[in-house]
Amino acid sequence: MRISALAGACVLAAGLAALAAGLYYDQDHIFQWTHFAESSNLTKGPVEAQTAKIFTLIGAIASAFGATVAAGSAALARLGGRTGAWVLRLTSVLLLVLMLLVTVVLVVGSLTGEAPVAIIDTPWWLLSAEWGALILAILGAGTATAQLWRFVPADQAEAA
């Protein structure tokens, strides 16, 4: 087991835990930061704000679950030998793919579509922290994946 793969898994878990904390704080204060644009439909703005709050809470719960799974997989990889290494391999790849998909959906969704009625002015420091935590988690998952999926010939593997 490569130490850098375990370090990558720990960075992945820390990044997801930080993202979960930021998203939870964000959803808890979302109504304080929301104002509504003029609209002919008076219920659309509050519904959009409530929907944003619900999806932010779901993201926080999913991030905390991902952090727990990553940390558990890292511990199992450290203690579980070959089986633990395979669990960490699969976990890091799965989390990396899921995070990249969510990132693409968020970026594309923010660049397309109609203007929202509920305008949420999340503070820049919180948005920066959330994006930083996501990038940290992606880098950790990428490092763990790259280190764990590097195959070497059998004679070199036994010497290491």
GROMACS .gro file of C-alpha atoms in nm, residues 73-149:
model
   77
   73SER     CA    1  -1.207   0.292   0.341
   74ALA     CA    2  -0.871   0.447   0.426
   75ALA     CA    3  -0.872   0.280   0.767
   76LEU     CA    4  -0.972  -0.052   0.611
   77ALA     CA    5  -0.699  -0.016   0.347
   78ARG     CA    6  -0.441   0.044   0.618
   79LEU     CA    7  -0.552  -0.251   0.829
   80GLY     CA    8  -0.714  -0.486   0.580
   81GLY     CA    9  -0.437  -0.576   0.340
   82ARG     CA   10  -0.531  -0.660  -0.017
   83THR     CA   11  -0.909  -0.648   0.040
   84GLY     CA   12  -0.881  -0.308   0.205
   85ALA     CA   13  -0.674  -0.178  -0.085
   86TRP     CA   14  -0.942  -0.287  -0.333
   87VAL     CA   15  -1.215  -0.125  -0.123
   88LEU     CA   16  -1.016   0.199  -0.121
   89ARG     CA   17  -0.956   0.170  -0.498
   90LEU     CA   18  -1.325   0.134  -0.572
   91THR     CA   19  -1.428   0.401  -0.321
   92SER     CA   20  -1.181   0.659  -0.449
   93VAL     CA   21  -1.282   0.602  -0.812
   94LEU     CA   22  -1.652   0.613  -0.732
   95LEU     CA   23  -1.623   0.932  -0.527
   96LEU     CA   24  -1.400   1.096  -0.788
   97VAL     CA   25  -1.649   1.025  -1.066
   98LEU     CA   26  -1.944   1.143  -0.857
   99MET     CA   27  -1.770   1.466  -0.756
  100LEU     CA   28  -1.667   1.542  -1.114
  101LEU     CA   29  -2.022   1.478  -1.237
  102VAL     CA   30  -2.171   1.705  -0.970
  103THR     CA   31  -1.915   1.974  -1.051
  104VAL     CA   32  -2.000   1.962  -1.422
  105VAL     CA   33  -2.373   1.974  -1.349
  106LEU     CA   34  -2.330   2.274  -1.118
  107VAL     CA   35  -2.116   2.468  -1.363
  108VAL     CA   36  -2.335   2.393  -1.666
  109GLY     CA   37  -2.653   2.458  -1.468
  110SER     CA   38  -2.527   2.795  -1.350
  111LEU     CA   39  -2.434   2.902  -1.703
  112THR     CA   40  -2.758   2.795  -1.873
  113GLY     CA   41  -3.127   2.837  -1.800
  114GLU     CA   42  -3.341   3.132  -1.708
  115ALA     CA   43  -3.262   3.388  -1.443
  116PRO     CA   44  -3.384   3.286  -1.097
  117VAL     CA   45  -3.647   3.480  -0.907
  118ALA     CA   46  -3.485   3.397  -0.571
  119ILE     CA   47  -3.144   3.565  -0.570
  120ILE     CA   48  -2.924   3.417  -0.300
  121ASP     CA   49  -2.628   3.637  -0.208
  122THR     CA   50  -2.408   3.380  -0.040
  123PRO     CA   51  -2.097   3.552   0.102
  124TRP     CA   52  -1.787   3.521  -0.114
  125TRP     CA   53  -1.583   3.366   0.168
  126LEU     CA   54  -1.833   3.082   0.205
  127LEU     CA   55  -1.851   3.016  -0.169
  128SER     CA   56  -1.471   3.019  -0.185
  129ALA     CA   57  -1.450   2.777   0.107
  130GLU     CA   58  -1.705   2.541  -0.050
  131TRP     CA   59  -1.532   2.541  -0.391
  132GLY     CA   60  -1.192   2.504  -0.220
  133ALA     CA   61  -1.315   2.205  -0.020
  134LEU     CA   62  -1.457   2.046  -0.336
  135ILE     CA   63  -1.129   2.098  -0.523
  136LEU     CA   64  -0.935   1.957  -0.226
  137ALA     CA   65  -1.158   1.649  -0.222
  138ILE     CA   66  -1.119   1.603  -0.599
  139LEU     CA   67  -0.740   1.632  -0.571
  140GLY     CA   68  -0.737   1.381  -0.285
  141ALA     CA   69  -0.953   1.135  -0.477
  142GLY     CA   70  -0.742   1.185  -0.789
  143THR     CA   71  -0.420   1.123  -0.598
  144ALA     CA   72  -0.556   0.812  -0.430
  145THR     CA   73  -0.693   0.683  -0.761
  146ALA     CA   74  -0.370   0.748  -0.951
  147GLN     CA   75  -0.158   0.582  -0.683
  148LEU     CA   76  -0.383   0.282  -0.629
  149TRP     CA   77  -0.446   0.200  -0.993
   0.00000   0.00000   0.00000
